[in-house]
Short mmCIF file of C-alpha atoms in Angstrom, two decimals:
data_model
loop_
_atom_site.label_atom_id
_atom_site.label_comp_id
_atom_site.label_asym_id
_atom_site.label_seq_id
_atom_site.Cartn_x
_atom_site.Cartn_y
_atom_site.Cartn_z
CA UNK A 1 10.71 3.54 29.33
CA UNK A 2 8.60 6.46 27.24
CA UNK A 3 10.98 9.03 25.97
CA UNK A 4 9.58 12.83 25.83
CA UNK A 5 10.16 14.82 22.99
CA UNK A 6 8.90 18.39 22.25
CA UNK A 7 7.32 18.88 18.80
CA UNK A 8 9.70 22.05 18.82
CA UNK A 9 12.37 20.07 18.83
CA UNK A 10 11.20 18.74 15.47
CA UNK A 11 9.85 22.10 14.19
CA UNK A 12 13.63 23.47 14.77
CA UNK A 13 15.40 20.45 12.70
CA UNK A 14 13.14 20.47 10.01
CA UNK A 15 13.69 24.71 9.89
CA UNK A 16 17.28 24.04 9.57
CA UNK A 17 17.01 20.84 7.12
CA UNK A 18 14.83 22.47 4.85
CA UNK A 19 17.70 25.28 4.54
CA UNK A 20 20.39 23.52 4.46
CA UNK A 21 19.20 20.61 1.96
CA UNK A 22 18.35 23.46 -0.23
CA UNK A 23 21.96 25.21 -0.74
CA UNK A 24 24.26 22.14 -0.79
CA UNK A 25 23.66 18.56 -1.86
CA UNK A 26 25.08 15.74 0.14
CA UNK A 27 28.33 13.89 -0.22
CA UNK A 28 26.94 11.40 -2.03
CA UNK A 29 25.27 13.42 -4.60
CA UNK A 30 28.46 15.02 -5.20
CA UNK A 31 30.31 12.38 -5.74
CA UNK A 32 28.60 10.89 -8.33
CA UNK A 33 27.99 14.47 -10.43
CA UNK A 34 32.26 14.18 -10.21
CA UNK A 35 32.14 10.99 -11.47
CA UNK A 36 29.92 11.73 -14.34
CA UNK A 37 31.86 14.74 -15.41
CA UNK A 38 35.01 11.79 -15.69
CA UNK A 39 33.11 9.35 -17.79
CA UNK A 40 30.89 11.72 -19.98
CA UNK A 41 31.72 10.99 -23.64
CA UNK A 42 30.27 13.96 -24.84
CA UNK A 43 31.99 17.55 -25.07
CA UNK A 44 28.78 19.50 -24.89
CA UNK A 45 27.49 17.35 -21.48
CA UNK A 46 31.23 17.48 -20.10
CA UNK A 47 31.39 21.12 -19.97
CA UNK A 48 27.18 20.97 -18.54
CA UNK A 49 28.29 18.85 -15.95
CA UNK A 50 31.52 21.10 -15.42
CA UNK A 51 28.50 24.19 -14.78
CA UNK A 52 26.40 22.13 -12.36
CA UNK A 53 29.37 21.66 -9.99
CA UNK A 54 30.17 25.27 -10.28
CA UNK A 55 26.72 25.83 -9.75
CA UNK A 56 26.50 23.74 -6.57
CA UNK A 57 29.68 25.63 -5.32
CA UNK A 58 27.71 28.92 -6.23
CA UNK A 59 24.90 27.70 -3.72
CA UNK A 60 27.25 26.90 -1.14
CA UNK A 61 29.23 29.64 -1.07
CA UNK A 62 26.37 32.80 -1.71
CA UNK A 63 23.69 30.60 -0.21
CA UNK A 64 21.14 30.42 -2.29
CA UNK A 65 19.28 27.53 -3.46
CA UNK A 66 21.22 25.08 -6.32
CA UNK A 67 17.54 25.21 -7.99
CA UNK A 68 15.20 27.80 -8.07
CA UNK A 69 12.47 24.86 -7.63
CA UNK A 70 13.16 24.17 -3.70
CA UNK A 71 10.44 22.04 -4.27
CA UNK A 72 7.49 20.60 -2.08
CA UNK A 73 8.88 19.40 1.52
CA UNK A 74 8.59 15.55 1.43
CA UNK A 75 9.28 14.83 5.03
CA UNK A 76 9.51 10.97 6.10
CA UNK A 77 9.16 10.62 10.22
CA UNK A 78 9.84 7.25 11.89
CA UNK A 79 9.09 7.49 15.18
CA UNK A 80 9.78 5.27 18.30
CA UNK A 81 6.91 3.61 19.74
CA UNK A 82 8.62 4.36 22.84
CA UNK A 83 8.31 8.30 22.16
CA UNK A 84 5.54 10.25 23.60
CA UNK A 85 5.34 14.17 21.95
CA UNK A 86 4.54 16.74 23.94
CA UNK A 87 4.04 20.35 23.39
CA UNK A 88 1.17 20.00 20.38
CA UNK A 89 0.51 18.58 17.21
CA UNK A 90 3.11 16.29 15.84
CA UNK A 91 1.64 17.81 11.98
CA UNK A 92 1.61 21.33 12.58
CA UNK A 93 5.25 21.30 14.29
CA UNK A 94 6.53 19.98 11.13
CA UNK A 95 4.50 22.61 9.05
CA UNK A 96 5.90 25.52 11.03
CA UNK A 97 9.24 24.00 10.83
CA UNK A 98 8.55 24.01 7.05
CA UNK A 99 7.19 27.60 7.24
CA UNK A 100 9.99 28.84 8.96
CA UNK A 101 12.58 27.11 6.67
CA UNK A 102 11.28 28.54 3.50
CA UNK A 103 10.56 31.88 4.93
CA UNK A 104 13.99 32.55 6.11
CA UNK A 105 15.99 30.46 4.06
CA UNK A 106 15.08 32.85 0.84
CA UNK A 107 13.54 29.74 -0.77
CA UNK A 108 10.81 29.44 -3.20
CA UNK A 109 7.30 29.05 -1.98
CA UNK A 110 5.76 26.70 -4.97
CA UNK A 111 2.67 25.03 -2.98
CA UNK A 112 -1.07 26.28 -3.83
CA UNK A 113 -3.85 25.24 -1.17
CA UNK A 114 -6.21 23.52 -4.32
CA UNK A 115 -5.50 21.72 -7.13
CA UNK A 116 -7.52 23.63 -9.61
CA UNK A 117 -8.45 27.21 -7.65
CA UNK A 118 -4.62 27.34 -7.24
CA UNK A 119 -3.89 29.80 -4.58
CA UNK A 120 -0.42 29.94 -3.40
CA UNK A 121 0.01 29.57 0.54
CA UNK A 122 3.01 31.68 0.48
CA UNK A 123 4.54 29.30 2.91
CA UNK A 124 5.40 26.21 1.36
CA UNK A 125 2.84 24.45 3.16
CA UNK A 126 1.23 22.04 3.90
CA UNK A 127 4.66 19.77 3.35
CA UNK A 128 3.98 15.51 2.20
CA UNK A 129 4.41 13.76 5.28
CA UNK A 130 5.18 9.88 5.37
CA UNK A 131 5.03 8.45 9.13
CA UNK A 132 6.11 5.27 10.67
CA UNK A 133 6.03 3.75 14.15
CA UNK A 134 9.55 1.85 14.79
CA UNK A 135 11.06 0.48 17.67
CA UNK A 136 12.56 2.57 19.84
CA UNK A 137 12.73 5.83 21.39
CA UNK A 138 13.92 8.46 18.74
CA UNK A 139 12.47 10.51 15.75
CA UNK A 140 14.28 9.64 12.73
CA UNK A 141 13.34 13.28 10.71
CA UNK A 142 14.22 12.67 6.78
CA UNK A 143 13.47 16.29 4.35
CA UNK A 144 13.61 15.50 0.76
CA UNK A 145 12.25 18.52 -1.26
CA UNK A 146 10.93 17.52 -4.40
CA UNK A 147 11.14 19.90 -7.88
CA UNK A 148 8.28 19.02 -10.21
CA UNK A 149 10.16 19.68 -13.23
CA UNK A 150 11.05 15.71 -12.45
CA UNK A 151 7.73 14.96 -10.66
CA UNK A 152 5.94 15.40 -13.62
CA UNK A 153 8.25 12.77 -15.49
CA UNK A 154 7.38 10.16 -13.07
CA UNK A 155 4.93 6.89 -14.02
CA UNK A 156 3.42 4.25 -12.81
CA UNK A 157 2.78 0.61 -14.27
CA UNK A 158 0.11 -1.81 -13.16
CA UNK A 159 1.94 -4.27 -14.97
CA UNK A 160 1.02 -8.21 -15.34
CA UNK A 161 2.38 -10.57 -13.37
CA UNK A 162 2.92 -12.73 -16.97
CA UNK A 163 5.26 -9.53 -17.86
CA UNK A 164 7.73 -10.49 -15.12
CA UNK A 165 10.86 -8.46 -14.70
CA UNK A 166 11.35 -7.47 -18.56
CA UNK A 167 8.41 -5.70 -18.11
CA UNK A 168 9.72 -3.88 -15.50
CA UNK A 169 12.79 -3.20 -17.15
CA UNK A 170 10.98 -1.68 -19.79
CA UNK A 171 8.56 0.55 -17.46
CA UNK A 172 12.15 2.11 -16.35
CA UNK A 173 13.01 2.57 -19.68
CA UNK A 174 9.96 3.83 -20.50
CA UNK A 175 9.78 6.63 -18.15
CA UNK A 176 13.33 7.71 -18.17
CA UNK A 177 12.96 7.93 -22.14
CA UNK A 178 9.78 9.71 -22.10
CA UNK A 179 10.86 12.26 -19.19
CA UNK A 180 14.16 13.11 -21.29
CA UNK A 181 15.43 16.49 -21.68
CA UNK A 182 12.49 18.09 -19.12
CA UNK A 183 13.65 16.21 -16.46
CA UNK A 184 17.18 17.85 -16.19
CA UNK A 185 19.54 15.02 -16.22
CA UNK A 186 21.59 13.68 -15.42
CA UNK A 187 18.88 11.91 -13.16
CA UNK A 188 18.53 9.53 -9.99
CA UNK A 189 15.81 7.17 -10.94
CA UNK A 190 13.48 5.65 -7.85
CA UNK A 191 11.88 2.54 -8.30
CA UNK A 192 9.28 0.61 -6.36
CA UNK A 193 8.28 -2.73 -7.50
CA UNK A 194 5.37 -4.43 -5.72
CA UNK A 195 2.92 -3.94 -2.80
CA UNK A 196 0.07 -2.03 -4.65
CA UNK A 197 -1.00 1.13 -6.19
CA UNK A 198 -0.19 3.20 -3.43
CA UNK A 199 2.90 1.42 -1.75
CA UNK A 200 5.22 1.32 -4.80
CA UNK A 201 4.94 5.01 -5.43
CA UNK A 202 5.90 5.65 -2.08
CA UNK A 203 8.82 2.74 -2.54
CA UNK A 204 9.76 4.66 -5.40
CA UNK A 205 9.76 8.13 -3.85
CA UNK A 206 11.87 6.86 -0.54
CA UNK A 207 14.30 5.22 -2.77
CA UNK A 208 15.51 8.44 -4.00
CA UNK A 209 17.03 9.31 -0.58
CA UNK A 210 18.79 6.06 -0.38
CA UNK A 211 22.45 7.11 -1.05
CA UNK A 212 23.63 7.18 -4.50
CA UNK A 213 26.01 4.60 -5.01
CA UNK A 214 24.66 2.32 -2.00
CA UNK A 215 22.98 -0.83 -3.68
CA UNK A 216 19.71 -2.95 -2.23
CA UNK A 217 20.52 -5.99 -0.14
CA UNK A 218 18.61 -8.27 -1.94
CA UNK A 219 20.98 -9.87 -4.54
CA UNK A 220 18.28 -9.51 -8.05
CA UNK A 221 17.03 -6.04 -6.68
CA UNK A 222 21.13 -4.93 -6.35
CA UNK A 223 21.54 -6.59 -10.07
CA UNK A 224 18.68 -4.75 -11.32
CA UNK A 225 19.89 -1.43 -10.07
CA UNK A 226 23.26 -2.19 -11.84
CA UNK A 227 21.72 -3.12 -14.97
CA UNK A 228 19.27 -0.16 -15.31
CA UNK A 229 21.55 1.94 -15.00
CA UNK A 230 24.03 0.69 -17.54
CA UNK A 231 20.77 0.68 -19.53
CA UNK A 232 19.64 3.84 -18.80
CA UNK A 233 22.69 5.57 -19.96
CA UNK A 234 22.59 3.44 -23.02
CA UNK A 235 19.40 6.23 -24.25
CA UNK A 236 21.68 9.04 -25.45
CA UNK A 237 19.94 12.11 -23.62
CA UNK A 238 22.77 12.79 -21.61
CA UNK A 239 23.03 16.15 -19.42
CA UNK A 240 20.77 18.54 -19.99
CA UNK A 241 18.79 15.78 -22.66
CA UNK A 242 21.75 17.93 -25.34
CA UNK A 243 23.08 14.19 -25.99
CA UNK A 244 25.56 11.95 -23.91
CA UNK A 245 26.38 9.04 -21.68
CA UNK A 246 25.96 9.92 -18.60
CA UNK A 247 21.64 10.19 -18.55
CA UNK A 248 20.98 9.06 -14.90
CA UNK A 249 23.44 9.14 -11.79
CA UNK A 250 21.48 6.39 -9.73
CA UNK A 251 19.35 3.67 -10.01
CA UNK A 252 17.45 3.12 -6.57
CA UNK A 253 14.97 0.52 -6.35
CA UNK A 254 12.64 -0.40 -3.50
CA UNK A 255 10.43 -3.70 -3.05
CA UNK A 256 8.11 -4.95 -1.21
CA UNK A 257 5.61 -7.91 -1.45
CA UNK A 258 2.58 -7.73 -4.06
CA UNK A 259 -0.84 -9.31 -4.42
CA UNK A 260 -0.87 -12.73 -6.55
CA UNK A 261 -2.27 -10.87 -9.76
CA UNK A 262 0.02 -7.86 -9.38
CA UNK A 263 3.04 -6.54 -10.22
CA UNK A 264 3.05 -2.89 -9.86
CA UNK A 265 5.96 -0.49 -10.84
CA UNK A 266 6.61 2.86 -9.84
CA UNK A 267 9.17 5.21 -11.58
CA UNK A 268 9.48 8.62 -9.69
CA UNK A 269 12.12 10.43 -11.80
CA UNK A 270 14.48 12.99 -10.07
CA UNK A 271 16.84 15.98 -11.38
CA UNK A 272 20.47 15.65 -10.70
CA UNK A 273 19.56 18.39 -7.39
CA UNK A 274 18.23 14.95 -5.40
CA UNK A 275 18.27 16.86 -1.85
CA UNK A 276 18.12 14.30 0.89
CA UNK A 277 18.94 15.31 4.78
CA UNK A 278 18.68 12.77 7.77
CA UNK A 279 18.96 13.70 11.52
CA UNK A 280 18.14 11.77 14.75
CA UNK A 281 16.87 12.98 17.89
CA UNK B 1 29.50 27.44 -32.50
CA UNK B 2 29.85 29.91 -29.37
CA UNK B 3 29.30 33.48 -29.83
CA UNK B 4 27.42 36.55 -27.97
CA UNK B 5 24.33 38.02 -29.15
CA UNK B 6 22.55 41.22 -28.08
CA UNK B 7 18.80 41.11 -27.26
CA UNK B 8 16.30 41.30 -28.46
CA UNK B 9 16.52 38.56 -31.21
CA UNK B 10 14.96 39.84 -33.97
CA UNK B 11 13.89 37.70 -37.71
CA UNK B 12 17.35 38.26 -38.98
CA UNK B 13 19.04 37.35 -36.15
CA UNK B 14 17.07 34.13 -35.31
CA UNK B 15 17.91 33.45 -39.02
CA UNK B 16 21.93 33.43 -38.22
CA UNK B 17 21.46 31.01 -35.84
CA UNK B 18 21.89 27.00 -35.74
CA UNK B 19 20.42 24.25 -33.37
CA UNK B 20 23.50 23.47 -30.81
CA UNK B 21 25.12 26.98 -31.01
CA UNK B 22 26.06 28.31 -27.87
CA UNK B 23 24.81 31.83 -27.16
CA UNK B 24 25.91 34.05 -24.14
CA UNK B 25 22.62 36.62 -24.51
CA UNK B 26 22.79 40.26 -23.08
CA UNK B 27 20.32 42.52 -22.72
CA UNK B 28 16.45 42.44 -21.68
CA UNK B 29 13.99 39.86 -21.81
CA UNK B 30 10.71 39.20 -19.79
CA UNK B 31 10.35 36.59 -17.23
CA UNK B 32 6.65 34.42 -17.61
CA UNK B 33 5.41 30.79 -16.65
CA UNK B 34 2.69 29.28 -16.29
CA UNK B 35 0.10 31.70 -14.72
CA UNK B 36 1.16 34.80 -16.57
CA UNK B 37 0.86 33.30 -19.94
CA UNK B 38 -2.97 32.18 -18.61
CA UNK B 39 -3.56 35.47 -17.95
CA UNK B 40 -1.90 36.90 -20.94
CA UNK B 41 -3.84 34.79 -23.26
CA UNK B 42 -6.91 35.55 -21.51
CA UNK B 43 -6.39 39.05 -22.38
CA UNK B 44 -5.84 38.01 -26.21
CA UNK B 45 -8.71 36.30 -26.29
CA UNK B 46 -10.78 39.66 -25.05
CA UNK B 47 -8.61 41.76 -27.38
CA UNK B 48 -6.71 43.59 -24.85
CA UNK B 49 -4.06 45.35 -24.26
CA UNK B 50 -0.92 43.52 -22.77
CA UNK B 51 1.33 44.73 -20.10
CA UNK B 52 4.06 43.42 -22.42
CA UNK B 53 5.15 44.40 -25.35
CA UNK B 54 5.57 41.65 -27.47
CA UNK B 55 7.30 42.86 -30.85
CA UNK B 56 10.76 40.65 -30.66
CA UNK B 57 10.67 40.09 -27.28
CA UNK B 58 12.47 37.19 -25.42
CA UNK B 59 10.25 35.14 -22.94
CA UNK B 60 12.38 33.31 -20.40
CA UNK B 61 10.39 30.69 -18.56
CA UNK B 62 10.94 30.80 -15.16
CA UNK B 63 10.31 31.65 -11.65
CA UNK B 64 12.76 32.66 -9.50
CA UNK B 65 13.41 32.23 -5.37
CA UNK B 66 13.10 35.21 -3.27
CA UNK B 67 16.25 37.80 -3.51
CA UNK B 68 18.78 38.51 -0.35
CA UNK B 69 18.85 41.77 0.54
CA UNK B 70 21.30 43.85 -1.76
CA UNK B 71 21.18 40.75 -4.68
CA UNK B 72 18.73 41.35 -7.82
CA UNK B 73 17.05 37.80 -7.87
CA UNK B 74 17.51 34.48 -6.40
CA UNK B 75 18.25 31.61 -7.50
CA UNK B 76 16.67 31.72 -11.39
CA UNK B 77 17.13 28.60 -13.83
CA UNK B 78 14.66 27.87 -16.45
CA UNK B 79 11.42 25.41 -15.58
CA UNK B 80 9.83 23.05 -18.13
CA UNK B 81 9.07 24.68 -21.50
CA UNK B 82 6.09 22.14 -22.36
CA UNK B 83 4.05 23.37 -19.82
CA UNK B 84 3.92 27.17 -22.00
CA UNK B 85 3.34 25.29 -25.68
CA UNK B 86 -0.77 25.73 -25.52
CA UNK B 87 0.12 29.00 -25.36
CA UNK B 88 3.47 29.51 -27.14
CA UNK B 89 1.79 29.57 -30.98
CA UNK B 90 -0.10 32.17 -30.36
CA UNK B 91 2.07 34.94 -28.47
CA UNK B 92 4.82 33.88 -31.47
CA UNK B 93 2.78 34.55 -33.86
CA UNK B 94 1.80 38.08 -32.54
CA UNK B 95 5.63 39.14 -32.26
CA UNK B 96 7.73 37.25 -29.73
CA UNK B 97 11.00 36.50 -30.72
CA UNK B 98 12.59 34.07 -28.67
CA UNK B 99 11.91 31.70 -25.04
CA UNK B 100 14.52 30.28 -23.29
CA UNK B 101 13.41 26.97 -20.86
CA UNK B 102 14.16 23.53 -21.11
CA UNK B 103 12.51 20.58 -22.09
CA UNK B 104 10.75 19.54 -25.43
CA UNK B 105 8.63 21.44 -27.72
CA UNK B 106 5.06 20.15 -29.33
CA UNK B 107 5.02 20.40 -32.94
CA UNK B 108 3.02 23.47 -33.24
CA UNK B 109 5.52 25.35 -31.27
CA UNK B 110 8.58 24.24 -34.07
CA UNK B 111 5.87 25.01 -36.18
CA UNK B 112 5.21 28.79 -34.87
CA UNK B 113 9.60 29.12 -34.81
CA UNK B 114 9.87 28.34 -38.48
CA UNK B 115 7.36 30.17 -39.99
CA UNK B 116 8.06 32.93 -37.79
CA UNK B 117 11.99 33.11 -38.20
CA UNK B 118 11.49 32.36 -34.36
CA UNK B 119 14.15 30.63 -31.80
CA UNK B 120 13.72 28.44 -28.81
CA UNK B 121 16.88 28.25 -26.53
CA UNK B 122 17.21 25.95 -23.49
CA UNK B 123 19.24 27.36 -20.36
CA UNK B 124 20.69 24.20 -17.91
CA UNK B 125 17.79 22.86 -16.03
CA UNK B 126 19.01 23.00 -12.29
CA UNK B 127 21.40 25.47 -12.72
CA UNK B 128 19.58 28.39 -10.46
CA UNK B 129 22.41 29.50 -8.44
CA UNK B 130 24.98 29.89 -11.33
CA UNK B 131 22.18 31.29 -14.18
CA UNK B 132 21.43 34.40 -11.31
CA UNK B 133 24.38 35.34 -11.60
CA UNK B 134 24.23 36.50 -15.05
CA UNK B 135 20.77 38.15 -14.17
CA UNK B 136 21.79 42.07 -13.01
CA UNK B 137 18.45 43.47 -12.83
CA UNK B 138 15.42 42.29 -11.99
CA UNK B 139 12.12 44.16 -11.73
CA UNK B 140 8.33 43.35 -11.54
CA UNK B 141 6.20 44.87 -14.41
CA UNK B 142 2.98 43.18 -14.10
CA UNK B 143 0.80 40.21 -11.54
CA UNK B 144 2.78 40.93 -8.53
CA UNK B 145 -0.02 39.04 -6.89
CA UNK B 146 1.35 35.43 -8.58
CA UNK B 147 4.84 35.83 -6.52
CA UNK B 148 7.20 33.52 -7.91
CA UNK B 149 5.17 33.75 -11.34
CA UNK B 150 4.88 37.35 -11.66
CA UNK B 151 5.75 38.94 -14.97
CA UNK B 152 8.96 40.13 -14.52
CA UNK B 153 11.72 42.23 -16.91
CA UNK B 154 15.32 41.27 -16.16
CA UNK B 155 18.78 42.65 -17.62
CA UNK B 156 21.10 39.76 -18.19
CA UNK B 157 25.02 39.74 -19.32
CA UNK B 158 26.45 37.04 -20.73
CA UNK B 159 23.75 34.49 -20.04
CA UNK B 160 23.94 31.32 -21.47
CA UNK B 161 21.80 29.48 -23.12
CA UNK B 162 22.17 26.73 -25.84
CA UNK B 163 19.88 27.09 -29.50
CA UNK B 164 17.37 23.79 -29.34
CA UNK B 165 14.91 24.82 -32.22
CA UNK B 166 16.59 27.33 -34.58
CA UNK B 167 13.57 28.31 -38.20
CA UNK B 168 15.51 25.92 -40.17
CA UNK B 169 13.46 23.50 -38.65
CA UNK B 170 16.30 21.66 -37.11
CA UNK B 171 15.61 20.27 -33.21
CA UNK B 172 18.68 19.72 -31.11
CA UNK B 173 16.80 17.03 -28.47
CA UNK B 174 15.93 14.78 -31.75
CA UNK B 175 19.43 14.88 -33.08
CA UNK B 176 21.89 14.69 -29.49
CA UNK B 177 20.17 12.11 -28.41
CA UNK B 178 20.23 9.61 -31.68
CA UNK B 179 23.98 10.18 -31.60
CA UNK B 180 24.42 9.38 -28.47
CA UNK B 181 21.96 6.25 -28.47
CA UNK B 182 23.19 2.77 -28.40
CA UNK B 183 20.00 0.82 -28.55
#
């Protein structure tokens, strides 16, 4: 049985999402910036991580964005294979819903047209889109803006297949140390290990939204996360890179299967404003 | 140490202060990133005049998101100092004072704050929402056409920002972090 959906039924979500995801983080998020303010050794990153909660209640309350980056839209669509849109193009109803979002939600339009003539669009657009076909008949919309104080951080290893997972742990290492204090920790750190070139940084990217706190299924991936992260905050940089404990909030890793001679790892670094907003419809 | 300083920062000032003080900053400073200082060192380069006036003037790096109606900026927390340091040398050496941003420094940038009794202050990355409130003016004084990255010149009270490279030469993201390390 085909389902119809308008494409202004996804233009009016991602409107809202963008918003929204913009002046308040989700629960998850939260909870682990509370944490971190518990366990951070440090007086100087205790009282920073004391200002980014005020800071997020700022947002909330006066809405305005928790970070003046609101980023470039990264919006991932899984769609039923038993959905057929209607009422135009599937890309530019989730551009106008992008327009609309950062137009009236007072956010920051960061996004020029070329990479070296660098003309701004004034809209925020064209947003990163990531689609899927799935079973079923829904659109699963997720909006993950993306700063590029962070982006910039991020790296990716065509590692050996010799190097095995200590090289991997040291790529992570690797690119949190290097990103340090420009990165604004603490951070979430997104890993993808395997598939190729392509396919890990996109792991990587998507396992930022994966709730903080909420570990892999596979048993070594879940171990690794756990490790890294003990790791991680092993580096000193701490909140703000002023010194600390507390340098990421999340490890996330993704994986998928890899070529015989591969073993590529992607590290797409995040600031502690990791916006991440899922609806259905 | 904690203490409140009134802008601008001049040599003697810089002087008195210490990598890891903690400075609540009140007065004027501009607003530039990355396109304005292209455009500002163009105009070096050609030996022309600047719209800004760069005798012991702050530089915070930043662009903000839009203003609500009746609010002087939007949201307004510093963006990645490193992307400013091919540039940074040059505009301290012809008079500015003191940046606030975040993030690490090349070594001709220390260099420039030493020898020019210079400061570098980071503001908290990702702090946008709480940093504009500190900001209570906010207008546009040159590139209107770059939006977000226009020049701007903002009146702040009681901002606060923390002292990273002080012209002793010290460098707070070198020291925090070794003291912190355990491996």
């Amino acid at each position: 049985m085909v389902r119809e959906v308008d494409v202004s039924e996804i233009t009016k979500n991602i409107r809202e999402m963008c918003i929204s995801v913009n002046y308040e983080l989700s629960d998850d998020m939260k909870k682990v910036l509370s944490s971190a303010k518990q366990s951070e050794k440090s007086p100087l990153g205790s009282q920073i991580l004391g200002q980014l909660q005020k800071n997020l209640d700022i947002a909330k309350n006066d809405r305005i964005p928790i970070c003046q980056d609101t980023g470039m839209a990264v919006i991932f669509l899984d769609i039923g294979q038993d959905v057929h849109l209607t009422g135009g193009s599937l890309e530019d109803a989730v551009n106008q819903g992008v327009r609309e979002g950062y137009t009236d939600g007072f956010l920051r339009k960061s996004v020029v047209s070329d990479p070296i003539i660098r003309k701004n669009t004034n809209d925020n657009t064209p947003a990163i889109i990531h689609e899927r076909i799935v079973p079923g008949d829904k659109v699963r919309i997720k909006v993950a803006p993306k700063g590029f104080g962070s982006e910039n951080m991020s790296q990716i290893f065509m590692l050996k297949p010799a190097q095995g997972i200590d090289g991997v742990k040291e790529a992570i290492l690797k690119a949190v140390n290097d990103a340090g204090p420009n990165a604004c920790p603490p951070m979430v750190v997104g890993v993808g290990i395997g598939g190729n070139f392509e396919k890990c940084a996109e792991m990587a990217k998507e396992a930022l939204t994966r709730e903080a706190g909420v570990h892999s299924d596979i048993a070594w991936v879940s171990d690794l996360e756990k490790e890294m992260l003990s790791e991680v905050n092993k580096l000193g940089i701490g909140p703000a890179g002023l010194g600390g404990t507390v340098t990421a909030l999340a490890v996330n890793i993704n994986t998928y299967a890899t070529h015989i001679a591969g073993l590529p790892v992607a590290v797409n670094i995040c600031c502690h404003v990791n916006r991440h907003i899922v609806r259905e419809i | 140490m904690e203490l409140h300083m009134e802008l601008p920062v001049t040599a003697e000032k810089a002087d008195s202060l210490h990598a890891g003080d903690f400075v609540y900053l009140s007065g004027q400073m501009y607003v530039a990133r990355d396109a304005a200082h292209k455009r500002l060192m163009e105009l070096i380069e050609k030996n022309e005049k600047l719209p800004i006036d760069l005798k012991d003037c702050t530089i915070y790096y930043m662009g903000p998101s839009p203003a609500r109606e009746g609010r002087p900026i939007g949201s307004a927390g510093p963006t990645t100092a490193s992307r400013m340091d091919k540039y940074a040398p040059t505009l301290i050496d012809l008079g500015e004072k003191a940046m606030v941003g975040k993030g690490k420094r090349t070594r001709e940038v220390l260099d420039a704050v030493v020898r020019n009794h210079a400061v570098y202050f980071a503001a908290i990355g990702g702090a946008g929402a709480l940093l504009s409130k500190c900001i209570k003016k906010s207008e546009i004084i040159a590139y209107e056409d770059l939006g977000a990255e226009a020049i701007r010149l903002i009146t702040v009270e009681d901002f606060p920002v923390i002292v990273v490279a002080d012209d002793h030469g010290n460098n707070l993201y070198a020291t925090a972090q070794a003291e912190y390390r355990k491996k």
